[in-house]
Tab-separated table of C-alpha atoms in Angstrom:
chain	number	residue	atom	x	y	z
A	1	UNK	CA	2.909	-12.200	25.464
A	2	UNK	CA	2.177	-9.152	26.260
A	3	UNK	CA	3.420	-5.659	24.948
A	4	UNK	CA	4.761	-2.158	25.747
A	5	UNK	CA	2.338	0.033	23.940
A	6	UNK	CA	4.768	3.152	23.681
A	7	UNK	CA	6.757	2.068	21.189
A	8	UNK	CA	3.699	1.727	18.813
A	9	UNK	CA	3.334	5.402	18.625
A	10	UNK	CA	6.757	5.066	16.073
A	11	UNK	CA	4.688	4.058	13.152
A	12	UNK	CA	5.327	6.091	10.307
A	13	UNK	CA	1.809	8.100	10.485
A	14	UNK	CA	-1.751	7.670	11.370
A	15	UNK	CA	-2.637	5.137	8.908
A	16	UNK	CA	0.913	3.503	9.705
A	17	UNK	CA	2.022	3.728	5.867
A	18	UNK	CA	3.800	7.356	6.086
A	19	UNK	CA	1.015	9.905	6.238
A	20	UNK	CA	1.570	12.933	8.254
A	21	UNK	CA	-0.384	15.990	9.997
A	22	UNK	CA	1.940	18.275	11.076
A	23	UNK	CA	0.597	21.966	12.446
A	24	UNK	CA	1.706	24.618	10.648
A	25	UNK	CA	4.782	25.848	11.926
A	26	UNK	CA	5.293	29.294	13.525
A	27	UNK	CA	7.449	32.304	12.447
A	28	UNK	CA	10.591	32.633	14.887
A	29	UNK	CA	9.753	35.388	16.710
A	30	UNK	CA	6.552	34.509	17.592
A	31	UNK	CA	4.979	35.565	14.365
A	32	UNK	CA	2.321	34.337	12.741
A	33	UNK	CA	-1.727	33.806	13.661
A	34	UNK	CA	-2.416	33.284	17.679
A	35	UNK	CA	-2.582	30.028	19.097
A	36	UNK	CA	-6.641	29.208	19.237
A	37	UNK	CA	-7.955	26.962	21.514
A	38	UNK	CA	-6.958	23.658	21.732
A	39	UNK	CA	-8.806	21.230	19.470
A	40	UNK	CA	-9.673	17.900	21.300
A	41	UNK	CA	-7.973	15.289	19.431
A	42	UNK	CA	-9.973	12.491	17.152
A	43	UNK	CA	-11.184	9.698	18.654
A	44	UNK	CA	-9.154	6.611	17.523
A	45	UNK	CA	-10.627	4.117	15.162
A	46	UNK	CA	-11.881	0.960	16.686
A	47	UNK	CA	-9.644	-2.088	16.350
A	48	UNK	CA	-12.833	-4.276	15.155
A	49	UNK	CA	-10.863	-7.143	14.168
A	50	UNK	CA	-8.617	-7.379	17.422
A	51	UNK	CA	-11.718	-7.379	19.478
A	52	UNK	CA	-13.209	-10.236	17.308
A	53	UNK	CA	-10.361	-12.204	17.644
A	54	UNK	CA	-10.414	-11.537	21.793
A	55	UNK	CA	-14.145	-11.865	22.011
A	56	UNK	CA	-13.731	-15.397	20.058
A	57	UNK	CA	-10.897	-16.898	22.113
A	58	UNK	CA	-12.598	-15.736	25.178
A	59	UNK	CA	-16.084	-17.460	24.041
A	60	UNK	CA	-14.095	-20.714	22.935
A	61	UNK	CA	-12.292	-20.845	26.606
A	62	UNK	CA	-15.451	-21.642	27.981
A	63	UNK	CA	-17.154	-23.381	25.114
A	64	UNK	CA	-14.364	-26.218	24.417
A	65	UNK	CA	-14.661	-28.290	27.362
A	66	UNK	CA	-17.941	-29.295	26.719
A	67	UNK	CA	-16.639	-29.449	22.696
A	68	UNK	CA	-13.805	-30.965	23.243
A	69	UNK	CA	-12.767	-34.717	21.030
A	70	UNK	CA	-11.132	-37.385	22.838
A	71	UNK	CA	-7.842	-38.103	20.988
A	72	UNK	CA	-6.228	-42.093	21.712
A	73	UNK	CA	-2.781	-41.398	22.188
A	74	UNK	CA	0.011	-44.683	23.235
A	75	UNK	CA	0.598	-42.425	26.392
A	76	UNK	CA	-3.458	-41.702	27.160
A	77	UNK	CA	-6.716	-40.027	25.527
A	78	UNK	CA	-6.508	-36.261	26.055
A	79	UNK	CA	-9.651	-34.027	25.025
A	80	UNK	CA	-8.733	-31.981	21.859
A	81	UNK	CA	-10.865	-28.433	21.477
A	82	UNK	CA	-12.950	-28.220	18.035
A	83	UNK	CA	-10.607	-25.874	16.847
A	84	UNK	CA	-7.380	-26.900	17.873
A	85	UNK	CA	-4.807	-27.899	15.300
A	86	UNK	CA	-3.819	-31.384	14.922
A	87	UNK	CA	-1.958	-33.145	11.780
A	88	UNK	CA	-4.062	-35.973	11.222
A	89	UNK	CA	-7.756	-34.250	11.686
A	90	UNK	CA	-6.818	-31.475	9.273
A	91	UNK	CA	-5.668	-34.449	6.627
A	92	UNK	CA	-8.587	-35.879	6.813
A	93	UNK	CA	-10.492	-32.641	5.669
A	94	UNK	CA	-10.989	-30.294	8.901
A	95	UNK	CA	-9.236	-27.064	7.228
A	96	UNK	CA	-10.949	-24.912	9.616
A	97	UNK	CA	-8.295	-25.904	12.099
A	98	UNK	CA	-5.366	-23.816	9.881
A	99	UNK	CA	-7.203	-20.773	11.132
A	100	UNK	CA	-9.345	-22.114	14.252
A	101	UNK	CA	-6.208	-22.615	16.136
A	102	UNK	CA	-6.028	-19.053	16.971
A	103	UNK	CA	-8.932	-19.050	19.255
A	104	UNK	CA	-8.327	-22.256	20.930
A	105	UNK	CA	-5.630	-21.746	24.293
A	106	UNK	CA	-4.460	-24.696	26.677
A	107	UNK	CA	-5.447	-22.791	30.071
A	108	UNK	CA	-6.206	-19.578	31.676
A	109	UNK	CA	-2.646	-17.778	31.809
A	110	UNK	CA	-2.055	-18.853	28.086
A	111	UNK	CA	-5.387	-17.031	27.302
A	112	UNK	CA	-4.734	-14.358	29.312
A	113	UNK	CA	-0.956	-13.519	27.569
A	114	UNK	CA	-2.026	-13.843	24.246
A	115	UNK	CA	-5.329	-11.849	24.618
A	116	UNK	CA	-3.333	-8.691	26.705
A	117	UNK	CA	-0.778	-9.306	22.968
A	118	UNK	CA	-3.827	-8.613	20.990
A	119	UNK	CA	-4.979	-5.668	23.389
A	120	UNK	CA	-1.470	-4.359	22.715
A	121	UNK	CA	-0.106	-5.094	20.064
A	122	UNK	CA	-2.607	-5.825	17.745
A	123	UNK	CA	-4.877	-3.446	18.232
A	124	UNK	CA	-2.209	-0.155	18.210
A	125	UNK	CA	-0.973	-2.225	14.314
A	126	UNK	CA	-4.798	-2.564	13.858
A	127	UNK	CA	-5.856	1.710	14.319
A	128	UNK	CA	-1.964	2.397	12.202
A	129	UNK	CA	-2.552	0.080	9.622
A	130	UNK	CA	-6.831	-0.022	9.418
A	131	UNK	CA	-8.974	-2.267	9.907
A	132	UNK	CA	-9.102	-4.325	6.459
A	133	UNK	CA	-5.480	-4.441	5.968
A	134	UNK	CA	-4.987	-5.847	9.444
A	135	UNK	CA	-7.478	-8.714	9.008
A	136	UNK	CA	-5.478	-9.637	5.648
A	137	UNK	CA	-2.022	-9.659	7.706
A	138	UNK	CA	-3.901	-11.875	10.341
A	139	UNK	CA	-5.212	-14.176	8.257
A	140	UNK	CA	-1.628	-14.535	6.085
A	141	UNK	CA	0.300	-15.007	9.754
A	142	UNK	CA	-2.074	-17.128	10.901
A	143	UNK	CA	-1.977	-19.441	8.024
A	144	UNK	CA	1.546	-19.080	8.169
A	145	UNK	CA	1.773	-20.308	11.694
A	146	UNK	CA	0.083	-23.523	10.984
A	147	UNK	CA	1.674	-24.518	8.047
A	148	UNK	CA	5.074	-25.213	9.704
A	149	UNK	CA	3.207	-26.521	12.776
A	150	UNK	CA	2.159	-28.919	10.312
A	151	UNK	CA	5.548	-29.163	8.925
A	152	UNK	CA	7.183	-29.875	11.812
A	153	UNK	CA	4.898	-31.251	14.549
A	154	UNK	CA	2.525	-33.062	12.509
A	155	UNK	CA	1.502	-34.950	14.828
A	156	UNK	CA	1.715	-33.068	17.834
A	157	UNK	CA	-1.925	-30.654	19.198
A	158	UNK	CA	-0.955	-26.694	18.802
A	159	UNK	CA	-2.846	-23.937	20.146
A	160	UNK	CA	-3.534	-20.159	20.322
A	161	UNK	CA	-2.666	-16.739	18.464
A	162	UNK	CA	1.114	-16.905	18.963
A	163	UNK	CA	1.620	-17.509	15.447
A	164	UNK	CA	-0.388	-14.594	14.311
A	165	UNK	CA	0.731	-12.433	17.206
A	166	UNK	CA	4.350	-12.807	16.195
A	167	UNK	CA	3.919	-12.367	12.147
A	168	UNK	CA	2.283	-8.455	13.325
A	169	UNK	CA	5.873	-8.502	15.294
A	170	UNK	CA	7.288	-9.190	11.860
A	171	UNK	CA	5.214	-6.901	9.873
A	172	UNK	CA	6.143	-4.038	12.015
A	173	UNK	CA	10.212	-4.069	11.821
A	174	UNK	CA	10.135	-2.554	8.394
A	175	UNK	CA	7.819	-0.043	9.090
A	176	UNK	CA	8.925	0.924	12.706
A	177	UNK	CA	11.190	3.896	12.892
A	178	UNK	CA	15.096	3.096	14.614
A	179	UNK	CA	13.820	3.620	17.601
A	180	UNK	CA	11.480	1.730	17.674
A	181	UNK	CA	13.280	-1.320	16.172
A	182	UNK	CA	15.743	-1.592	18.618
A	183	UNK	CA	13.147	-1.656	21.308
A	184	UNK	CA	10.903	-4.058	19.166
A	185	UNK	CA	13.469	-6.506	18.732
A	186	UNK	CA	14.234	-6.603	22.204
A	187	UNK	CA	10.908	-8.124	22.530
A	188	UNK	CA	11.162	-10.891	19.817
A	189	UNK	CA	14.556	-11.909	21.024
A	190	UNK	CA	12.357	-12.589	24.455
A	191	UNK	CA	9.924	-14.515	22.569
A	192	UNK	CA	12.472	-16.278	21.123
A	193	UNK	CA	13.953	-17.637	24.373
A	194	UNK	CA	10.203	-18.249	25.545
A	195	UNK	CA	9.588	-20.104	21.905
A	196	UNK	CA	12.421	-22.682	23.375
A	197	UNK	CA	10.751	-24.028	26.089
A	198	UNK	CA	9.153	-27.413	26.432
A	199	UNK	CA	5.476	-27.182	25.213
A	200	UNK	CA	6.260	-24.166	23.082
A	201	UNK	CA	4.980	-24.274	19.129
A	202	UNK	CA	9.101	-22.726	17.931
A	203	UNK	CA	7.223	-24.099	14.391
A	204	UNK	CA	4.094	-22.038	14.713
A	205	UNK	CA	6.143	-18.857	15.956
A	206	UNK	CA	8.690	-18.692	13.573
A	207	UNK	CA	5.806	-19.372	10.724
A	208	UNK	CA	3.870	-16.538	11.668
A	209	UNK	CA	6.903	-14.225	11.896
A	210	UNK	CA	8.495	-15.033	8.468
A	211	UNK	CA	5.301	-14.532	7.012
A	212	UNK	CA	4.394	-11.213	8.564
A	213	UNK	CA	8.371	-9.908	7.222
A	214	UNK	CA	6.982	-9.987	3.603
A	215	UNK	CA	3.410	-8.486	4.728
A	216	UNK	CA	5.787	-5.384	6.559
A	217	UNK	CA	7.699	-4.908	3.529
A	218	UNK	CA	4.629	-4.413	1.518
A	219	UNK	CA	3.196	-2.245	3.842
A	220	UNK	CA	6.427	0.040	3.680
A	221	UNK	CA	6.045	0.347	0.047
A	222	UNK	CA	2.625	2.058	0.087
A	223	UNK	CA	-1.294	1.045	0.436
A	224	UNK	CA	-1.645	-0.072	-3.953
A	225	UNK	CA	1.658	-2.624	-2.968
A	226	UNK	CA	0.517	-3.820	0.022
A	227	UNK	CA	-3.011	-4.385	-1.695
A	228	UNK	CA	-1.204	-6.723	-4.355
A	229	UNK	CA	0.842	-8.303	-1.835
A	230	UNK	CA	-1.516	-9.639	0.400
A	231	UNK	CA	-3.824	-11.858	-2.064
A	232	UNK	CA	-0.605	-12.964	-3.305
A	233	UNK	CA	0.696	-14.260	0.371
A	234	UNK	CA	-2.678	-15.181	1.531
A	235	UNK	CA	-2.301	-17.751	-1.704
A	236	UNK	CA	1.160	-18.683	-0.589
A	237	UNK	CA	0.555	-19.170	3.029
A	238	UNK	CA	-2.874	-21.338	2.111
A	239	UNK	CA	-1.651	-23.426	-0.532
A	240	UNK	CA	1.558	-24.018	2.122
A	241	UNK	CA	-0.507	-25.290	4.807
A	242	UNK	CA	-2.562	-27.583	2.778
A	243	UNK	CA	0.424	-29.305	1.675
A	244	UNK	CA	1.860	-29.390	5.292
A	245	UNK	CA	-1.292	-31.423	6.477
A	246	UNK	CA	-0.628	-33.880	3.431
A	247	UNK	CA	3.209	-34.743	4.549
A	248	UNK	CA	3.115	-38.142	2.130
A	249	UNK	CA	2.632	-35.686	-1.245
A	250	UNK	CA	6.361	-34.761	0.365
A	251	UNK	CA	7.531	-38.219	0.209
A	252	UNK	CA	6.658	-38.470	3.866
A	253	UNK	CA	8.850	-35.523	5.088
């Protein structure tokens, strides 16, 4: 999935949340101090937590294989990576899945999408938003994502950073200018086609996007909201997913 990196320059300021540094502007007829040499622009910050999340879904591509759990199916035994999510494995106390998922892909090309999403997309969010406030919208979308995998495909194995990838899609509307919304939902309509097809987590997607909405909205309202927000949702998103992987406290739903 990935992503056109133009229309990340829209975001409402450096920091993403509505700062500006505009030159001072000259009189109309030319007035005013000379132009002085052109200062060389700052270097952009370094998306740390993107490159984590690349490094660590590159390292588990190769590592799994030989990590890998055999799961008994009716239809065959399939090898299962030691972070992949699956229903029963995460009720019977492996939590790390609800977040391990995201580094765990199911081949080459779906590594390859994601990873050139997080190169993209996530780390343009990542130098707008900084650093910190990025890894708390991660780890809410993430969370997010799993819990209605759990919801609805209990039982079924679900894999990689779609989930999270699509709640920064989510997180950005609100703070995207008009431009920059049209051409950003252009995109998530094609992921939602995509999100249709046999194979696809719809449940992990759609998690991960309704969960980065409320994440945007907090980030439009200013660094102190967004602060508050996040623990909040993080709580939300955790305490969702733990009750997703125990469907019978639901009365089996």
């Amino acid at each position: 999935m990935s992503r056109p990196r133009r229309m990340l320059d829209d975001l409402p300021g450096p920091s993403g949340l509505g700062d500006t540094q505009d030159p001072a502007p000259r009189g109309q007829g030319g007035d005013g101090p000379p132009p002085g040499p052109q200062q060389p622009r700052p270097a952009l910050p370094t998306p740390y937590v993107s490159f984590a999340i690349i490094a660590g879904a590159v390292v588990m591509f190769f590592l799994s294989p030989s990590l890998s759990r055999p799961l008994v199916l009716e239809r065959g035994t399939f090898p299962v990576g030691p972070l992949a999510l699956y229903g029963p494995w995460v009720q019977a106390g492996e939590y790390w899945r609800l977040l391990g998922m995201v580094f765990e892909h199911g081949g080459a090309m779906h590594l390859l999408f994601n990873m050139l999403a997080v190169y993209s997309l996530g780390a343009s969010l990542e130098r707008g938003i900084g650093s910190l406030r990025f890894l708390g919208l991660s780890l809410v979308t993430a969370l997010g994502g799993s819990a209605f995998a759990l919801f609805f495909n209990f039982d079924t194995v679900t894999v990689g950073a779609s989930g999270m990838i699509l709640g920064w899609g989510g997180a950005m509307l609100p703070i995207l200018t008009q431009q920059g919304r049209r051409e950003h939902m252009f995109w998530l309509v094609q992921v939602a086609v995509i999100s249709l097809l046999p194979g696809v987590s719809w449940a992990g997607h759609l998690g991960g996007f309704l969960f980065g909405l409320p994440c945007g909205m907090a980030l439009r309202m200013g660094p102190k909201v967004y602060s508050r927000a996040i623990p909040v949702l993080l709580f939300i998103a955790a305490a969702l997913a733990v009750v997703a992987a125990h469907p019978g406290r639901l009365g089996g739903l």
